Structure formats: structure tokens, C-alpha cells
Short mmCIF file of C-alpha atoms and ligand atoms in Angstrom, two decimals:
data_model
loop_
_atom_site.label_atom_id
_atom_site.label_comp_id
_atom_site.label_asym_id
_atom_site.label_seq_id
_atom_site.Cartn_x
_atom_site.Cartn_y
_atom_site.Cartn_z
CA MET A 163 -125.36 41.45 37.24
CA GLY A 164 -123.29 38.81 38.11
CA VAL A 165 -122.71 36.59 34.76
CA VAL A 166 -123.28 32.75 35.37
CA ASN A 167 -121.45 31.36 31.73
CA VAL A 168 -122.70 27.81 31.16
CA THR A 169 -121.13 27.25 28.24
CA PRO A 170 -117.78 25.18 26.55
CA ASP A 171 -117.49 28.49 24.23
CA SER A 172 -117.83 31.85 26.40
CA PHE A 173 -115.34 34.04 25.27
CA SER A 174 -113.85 34.49 28.96
CA ASP A 175 -114.79 31.97 30.60
CA GLY A 176 -115.66 28.83 28.55
CA GLY A 177 -116.10 25.50 30.33
CA LEU A 178 -115.19 26.89 33.66
CA TYR A 179 -119.30 25.81 34.83
CA LEU A 180 -120.55 23.99 32.08
CA ASP A 181 -121.35 21.44 35.26
CA ALA A 182 -125.20 22.69 37.08
CA GLU A 183 -122.92 21.94 40.33
CA ALA A 184 -120.59 24.59 39.40
CA ALA A 185 -122.17 27.16 38.16
CA ILE A 186 -124.52 27.23 40.87
CA ALA A 187 -121.66 27.73 42.72
CA HIS A 188 -120.89 30.06 41.18
CA GLY A 189 -123.99 31.49 41.48
CA HIS A 190 -123.33 31.95 44.90
CA GLU A 191 -120.12 33.15 45.38
CA LEU A 192 -121.28 36.11 42.92
CA ALA A 193 -124.10 36.93 44.97
CA ARG A 194 -121.97 37.12 48.43
CA ASP A 195 -119.77 39.23 46.55
CA GLY A 196 -122.96 42.01 45.46
CA ALA A 197 -124.77 41.02 42.37
CA GLU A 198 -128.31 41.70 42.95
CA ILE A 199 -128.83 39.97 39.81
CA LEU A 200 -127.27 36.12 37.76
CA ASP A 201 -127.30 36.22 34.67
CA VAL A 202 -127.59 32.61 33.57
CA GLY A 203 -126.43 32.02 30.09
CA GLY A 204 -126.30 28.54 28.00
CA GLU A 205 -125.36 30.59 24.40
CA SER A 206 -122.64 32.34 23.85
CA THR A 207 -122.70 35.27 21.75
CA ARG A 208 -118.68 35.27 21.26
CA PRO A 209 -118.59 36.23 17.19
CA GLY A 210 -118.39 33.43 15.50
CA ALA A 211 -120.05 31.14 18.06
CA ALA A 212 -121.32 27.51 17.90
CA GLU A 213 -125.33 27.64 17.42
CA VAL A 214 -126.83 25.45 20.16
CA SER A 215 -129.83 24.16 20.02
CA VAL A 216 -132.86 24.63 21.95
CA ASP A 217 -132.72 20.83 23.86
CA GLU A 218 -129.32 21.10 24.59
CA GLU A 219 -129.75 25.41 25.78
CA VAL A 220 -132.87 23.96 28.42
CA ALA A 221 -130.34 21.23 29.40
CA ARG A 222 -127.90 23.79 30.34
CA THR A 223 -129.66 26.61 31.94
CA ARG A 224 -132.45 25.14 33.81
CA PRO A 225 -130.63 23.50 37.00
CA VAL A 226 -128.48 26.42 37.04
CA ILE A 227 -131.93 28.27 37.58
CA GLU A 228 -133.51 25.89 39.52
CA GLY A 229 -130.64 25.76 42.40
CA LEU A 230 -129.80 29.49 42.77
CA ALA A 231 -133.45 30.86 42.61
CA GLY A 232 -134.36 31.21 45.90
CA ILE A 233 -131.29 32.75 48.03
CA GLY A 234 -132.30 36.24 47.71
CA VAL A 235 -131.20 37.14 44.19
CA GLU A 236 -133.10 37.88 41.04
CA ILE A 237 -132.32 35.97 38.14
CA SER A 238 -131.85 36.60 34.38
CA ILE A 239 -132.22 34.31 31.30
CA ASP A 240 -129.79 35.29 29.07
CA THR A 241 -131.51 33.98 25.37
CA SER A 242 -133.62 34.76 22.43
CA LYS A 243 -135.39 31.71 22.25
CA LEU A 244 -139.02 31.92 23.62
CA ALA A 245 -138.21 27.95 24.72
CA VAL A 246 -136.12 28.77 26.61
CA ALA A 247 -136.86 32.22 28.23
CA GLU A 248 -139.77 30.13 29.27
CA ALA A 249 -138.20 27.37 30.64
CA ALA A 250 -136.49 29.76 33.07
CA LEU A 251 -139.50 31.52 33.89
CA ASP A 252 -140.73 28.77 35.03
CA ALA A 253 -137.49 27.49 36.95
CA GLY A 254 -137.82 30.66 38.93
CA ALA A 255 -135.99 33.84 36.47
CA SER A 256 -138.38 36.54 36.37
CA ILE A 257 -136.60 38.93 33.97
CA VAL A 258 -135.22 38.12 29.97
CA ASN A 259 -132.26 39.68 28.64
CA ASP A 260 -132.50 39.22 25.38
CA VAL A 261 -129.58 39.96 22.77
CA THR A 262 -131.90 40.78 19.65
CA ALA A 263 -134.79 42.98 20.71
CA LEU A 264 -136.75 40.44 20.54
CA ARG A 265 -135.99 39.92 16.58
CA GLY A 266 -134.63 36.31 17.05
CA ASP A 267 -138.28 35.44 18.09
CA PRO A 268 -140.73 38.13 18.98
CA GLU A 269 -142.99 35.70 21.43
CA ILE A 270 -140.51 36.90 23.80
CA GLY A 271 -142.32 40.23 24.44
CA VAL A 272 -146.07 38.69 24.72
CA LEU A 273 -144.23 35.96 26.93
CA CYS A 274 -143.09 38.82 29.23
CA GLY A 275 -145.81 40.40 29.31
CA GLU A 276 -148.17 37.28 30.35
CA ARG A 277 -145.56 36.58 32.76
CA ARG A 278 -145.82 40.33 33.89
CA VAL A 279 -141.26 39.91 34.22
CA GLY A 280 -138.32 42.37 32.82
CA LEU A 281 -137.16 42.50 30.05
CA VAL A 282 -133.82 43.27 28.71
CA LEU A 283 -133.39 44.99 25.03
CA MET A 284 -130.12 44.64 23.81
CA HIS A 285 -129.23 46.44 20.46
CA MET A 286 -126.53 44.89 18.06
CA GLN A 287 -125.61 44.91 13.85
CA GLY A 288 -125.96 41.88 12.40
CA THR A 289 -125.91 38.33 14.01
CA PRO A 290 -123.00 37.02 16.23
CA ARG A 291 -121.61 35.12 13.58
CA THR A 292 -121.78 38.41 11.07
CA MET A 293 -121.33 41.62 13.61
CA GLN A 294 -117.69 42.01 13.63
CA ALA A 295 -117.60 41.91 10.03
CA SER A 296 -117.81 45.57 8.82
CA PRO A 297 -119.61 47.13 11.88
CA ALA A 298 -120.78 50.59 10.04
CA TYR A 299 -123.44 53.53 11.81
CA ASP A 300 -123.70 57.03 9.94
CA ASP A 301 -123.33 58.65 13.44
CA VAL A 302 -123.10 55.49 15.68
CA VAL A 303 -124.71 56.65 18.90
CA ASP A 304 -127.85 58.58 17.84
CA ASP A 305 -128.81 55.25 15.60
CA VAL A 306 -128.70 52.95 18.66
CA LYS A 307 -130.96 55.24 20.49
CA ALA A 308 -133.40 55.16 17.60
CA PHE A 309 -133.55 51.73 17.50
CA LEU A 310 -133.83 50.65 21.09
CA ALA A 311 -136.93 53.49 21.22
CA GLU A 312 -138.62 51.96 18.08
CA ARG A 313 -137.27 47.96 20.03
CA THR A 314 -139.19 49.77 22.95
CA GLU A 315 -142.39 50.51 21.41
CA ALA A 316 -143.00 46.22 19.24
CA ALA A 317 -141.61 45.84 23.42
CA VAL A 318 -144.60 47.40 24.49
CA ALA A 319 -147.19 46.49 21.57
CA ALA A 320 -146.34 42.87 22.43
CA GLY A 321 -148.02 43.55 26.71
CA VAL A 322 -144.83 44.44 27.93
CA GLU A 323 -145.23 46.62 30.94
CA GLU A 324 -142.13 49.96 29.92
CA GLU A 325 -141.10 50.15 33.63
CA LEU A 326 -140.46 46.40 33.03
CA ILE A 327 -138.10 47.66 30.19
CA TRP A 328 -134.44 47.91 30.55
CA LEU A 329 -132.41 49.03 27.37
CA ASP A 330 -128.78 48.03 26.82
CA PRO A 331 -126.23 49.87 23.87
CA GLY A 332 -124.80 46.66 23.44
CA ILE A 333 -120.83 46.88 23.96
CA GLY A 334 -119.06 45.21 21.46
CA PHE A 335 -121.62 43.23 19.30
CA GLY A 336 -121.31 45.26 15.81
CA LYS A 337 -119.38 47.95 17.03
CA THR A 338 -115.79 49.31 15.92
CA LEU A 339 -113.43 50.71 19.86
CA GLU A 340 -113.90 53.78 17.95
CA HIS A 341 -118.03 53.16 18.57
CA ASN A 342 -118.12 52.21 21.44
CA MET A 343 -115.61 54.95 23.23
CA GLU A 344 -118.25 57.01 21.17
CA LEU A 345 -121.25 55.16 22.93
CA LEU A 346 -119.74 54.92 26.12
CA ARG A 347 -118.24 59.00 25.79
CA ARG A 348 -122.05 59.89 25.04
CA LEU A 349 -123.98 57.44 27.17
CA PRO A 350 -126.53 59.66 28.84
CA GLU A 351 -127.77 60.65 25.26
CA LEU A 352 -129.26 56.51 25.42
CA ALA A 353 -130.48 57.65 28.67
CA GLU A 354 -132.71 60.59 27.56
CA LEU A 355 -134.61 56.92 26.86
CA GLY A 356 -136.25 56.99 30.24
CA ARG A 357 -135.81 53.55 30.95
CA PRO A 358 -132.58 51.87 33.01
CA LEU A 359 -129.15 51.50 31.12
CA LEU A 360 -127.45 48.16 31.25
CA VAL A 361 -123.94 47.76 29.94
CA GLY A 362 -122.19 44.88 29.69
CA THR A 363 -118.00 46.18 29.38
CA SER A 364 -116.66 43.07 31.28
CA ARG A 365 -113.51 41.56 29.63
CA LYS A 366 -114.45 42.54 26.28
CA SER A 367 -111.97 42.82 23.03
CA PHE A 368 -111.97 46.53 23.02
CA ILE A 369 -110.06 46.41 26.07
CA GLY A 370 -107.29 43.68 24.21
CA LYS A 371 -107.83 46.64 21.06
CA ILE A 372 -106.69 49.84 23.71
CA ASP A 373 -103.99 47.59 25.35
CA GLY A 374 -103.46 44.56 24.08
CA SER A 375 -104.57 42.50 27.06
CA GLU A 376 -105.99 39.08 27.16
CA ALA A 377 -109.59 37.78 27.46
CA GLY A 378 -108.91 36.76 30.90
CA ASP A 379 -106.19 39.84 32.01
CA ARG A 380 -109.24 42.74 31.26
CA LEU A 381 -110.16 43.36 35.56
CA GLY A 382 -107.96 47.22 35.45
CA GLY A 383 -109.75 47.83 32.09
CA THR A 384 -113.43 46.67 33.16
CA ILE A 385 -113.50 47.94 35.71
CA ALA A 386 -112.60 51.29 34.76
CA SER A 387 -115.16 51.45 31.79
CA SER A 388 -117.87 50.25 34.45
CA VAL A 389 -116.42 53.13 36.72
CA LEU A 390 -117.40 55.94 33.80
CA ALA A 391 -120.79 53.89 32.99
CA ALA A 392 -121.68 53.56 35.96
CA ALA A 393 -121.31 58.03 36.48
CA ALA A 394 -122.97 58.67 32.87
CA GLY A 395 -126.15 57.15 34.22
CA ALA A 396 -125.68 52.85 33.67
CA GLU A 397 -127.89 51.47 36.70
CA ILE A 398 -127.32 47.92 35.81
CA LEU A 399 -123.06 46.35 34.86
CA ARG A 400 -123.70 43.40 33.54
CA VAL A 401 -119.97 41.67 35.07
CA HIS A 402 -117.94 38.40 35.47
CA ASP A 403 -116.21 40.27 38.67
CA VAL A 404 -118.98 41.18 40.65
CA ALA A 405 -116.43 41.25 44.75
CA GLU A 406 -113.56 44.29 42.44
CA ALA A 407 -116.67 45.50 40.87
CA ALA A 408 -118.55 46.39 43.95
CA GLN A 409 -116.56 47.35 45.49
CA ALA A 410 -115.10 50.36 42.64
CA LEU A 411 -118.25 51.53 42.55
CA LYS A 412 -118.94 51.84 46.45
CA VAL A 413 -115.70 54.47 45.72
CA ALA A 414 -116.28 56.01 43.39
CA GLY A 415 -119.58 56.09 44.74
CA ALA A 416 -118.85 57.73 48.63
CA ILE A 417 -115.93 59.97 46.27
CA LEU A 418 -119.25 61.53 44.23
CA GLY A 419 -121.61 62.54 47.37
CA GLY A 420 -123.32 58.98 46.97
CA PRO A 421 -124.62 57.33 50.17
CA SER A 422 -121.76 55.77 52.05
CA GLN A 423 -121.63 52.48 53.20
N1 HH2 B 85 -122.81 40.86 26.40
C1 HH2 B 85 -122.75 39.27 26.79
C2 HH2 B 85 -123.34 38.46 26.46
N2 HH2 B 85 -124.84 39.55 27.26
N3 HH2 B 85 -125.95 40.57 27.47
C3 HH2 B 85 -126.33 42.07 27.98
N4 HH2 B 85 -127.50 42.73 28.24
N5 HH2 B 85 -125.50 42.74 27.57
C4 HH2 B 85 -124.46 42.56 26.72
O1 HH2 B 85 -123.20 42.94 26.68
C5 HH2 B 85 -123.75 41.23 27.33
C6 HH2 B 85 -125.19 40.50 26.83
C7 HH2 B 85 -121.28 38.65 25.94
O2 HH2 B 85 -120.47 38.13 27.35
P1 HH2 B 85 -120.14 36.72 28.13
O3 HH2 B 85 -121.34 36.16 28.34
O4 HH2 B 85 -119.09 36.31 28.81
O5 HH2 B 85 -119.58 36.11 26.41
P2 HH2 B 85 -120.42 35.01 25.34
O6 HH2 B 85 -121.61 35.38 24.98
O7 HH2 B 85 -119.11 34.07 24.40
O8 HH2 B 85 -121.30 33.66 26.55
#
């Protein structure tokens, strides 16, 4: 899954693709690089990010989705707002990536059920504004697992087919470095929920906490954590640098004995 951020303030690429033409060109490039899904977002979820109105989020994302629909990849909309999700599905998206896991706008579950589209349910403790203040868990993996199980039930109750649900531990969303490490180490326990796991480590601050790097200089850490997440059972990796991640996964797969390409 390649990231297409149509925002002025995303933590690693804010402002680069705010213009629809630039975002569409970037999406084409990520598809050529090997992305099978493009995750289009119009609002940053970084800690302390400014909130964006529905109209603004639709104005940012809809033209980009229209421009990328039909190029041979699936498109997901990274939003927690019903109206933004609906506009995106109308424009050609087929997956809703909701970082609030239907807690922001529960009607997104009804919408996904009616349209029979995919739904990503992500774990987050707190809200983007507050999440990094003092994250705390009894056992981070058990707590995240219970949350994702409960949110899956809520989505199914809203009408979403269980087969169309993907689960995400939400790396960096209300977690300390040790919480993130524990989740990545014990990913197989989350796979026991029986749904595909999506993991997003790309350029995140936990990498900087390990080696002091800035967001624009975390490719090595992104690749290491993505490959290990895949080896531990993640099926979808959300990354900004698709070419490098695709090559790393091919090589790792070849070494581990997967089909050679
Ligand atoms: N991470 C980000 C945004 N959306 N969605 C899912 N399912 N999982 C993630 O890990 C995830 C996500 C943060 O990355 P980015 O989009 O680059 O930054 P920003 O939120 O600042 O736009």
C-alpha cells in the first residue's frame, strides 16, 4: 500500500502533493513501483495536527481519486469522516481506511456494508491530539487484540462482511517505543484474529527514537521494520517508499523460500 498524502502538514511529506496533479503523478509513480493499493488521505493524523473540514478534505481527495481510478490498483481513502468516505467511494475508491476504527463516525460501517467495500480498522489510544501524552496499557498486545476483536464485531454488526475487514495495530498511535516494539515482535498473536493485518511503520518517529534520525531519513528503519512485520504475518504494508519496500520484500521472500519472481 503506497501513501498518497494530499495534505500541507503530513509528518514526512506534507505539502509535496497538495496539488491534485502532483498527487496523481505521485500515485502513478507508486503504482509503477509496485503498489497494489494507493492510500489517499486529505487530513494528517500526526500528533497535534490541525483538523480539516469535510469540504476541504473532499476537495483535496476526490480529484486525486478520480485521477487514479482505473489505473489498475485499488484505492483506499484514509479518513474518519462519513461524507469524505462516501465521496471517495463515489469517485472510485474501494477500501475505507479508518484510523478511528468506526469510533469517529460509526455510520462508515453502514456505508461499507451497503457498498460491500473493504474496511481497515486501526487501533489508536486517545486521539491524534492527545495520543502521545502518556500511552499506557496492561499488556499492549492483549489490549490491542481485544480492541480489534471488539471493533470487528461492531463493524460486522453495522453490516460489513467479515471477509472485507483488515486489522491494523496502529504503530505510533498512542504508543511508546516499547509498545511499538512489542506489537511488532508479537504480531503473530494479532494474526490469530483471523483477518489480514495491515502494518504502517513508514518513516515513523519510533525509528528516530532508536537512531536519532529525522522523518526524511528513515528509509532503512522503514525497510527493516516492514520486512520483519511481513515475516511475522503482516499482509499489507503501508509505505511511502514503494520501490524500496517492494524490492526488500521480494528479496526477503526469495530467501525465506517464497515463489521467486
Ligand atoms: N499511519 C498514518 C496514517 N494513516 N492508516 C493506517 N491504517 N495505519 C497507519 O499506520 C497509518 C494510517 C500516518 O502516516 P502518514 O499518512 O504518512 O502521516 P500523516 O498522518 O501525518 O499524514
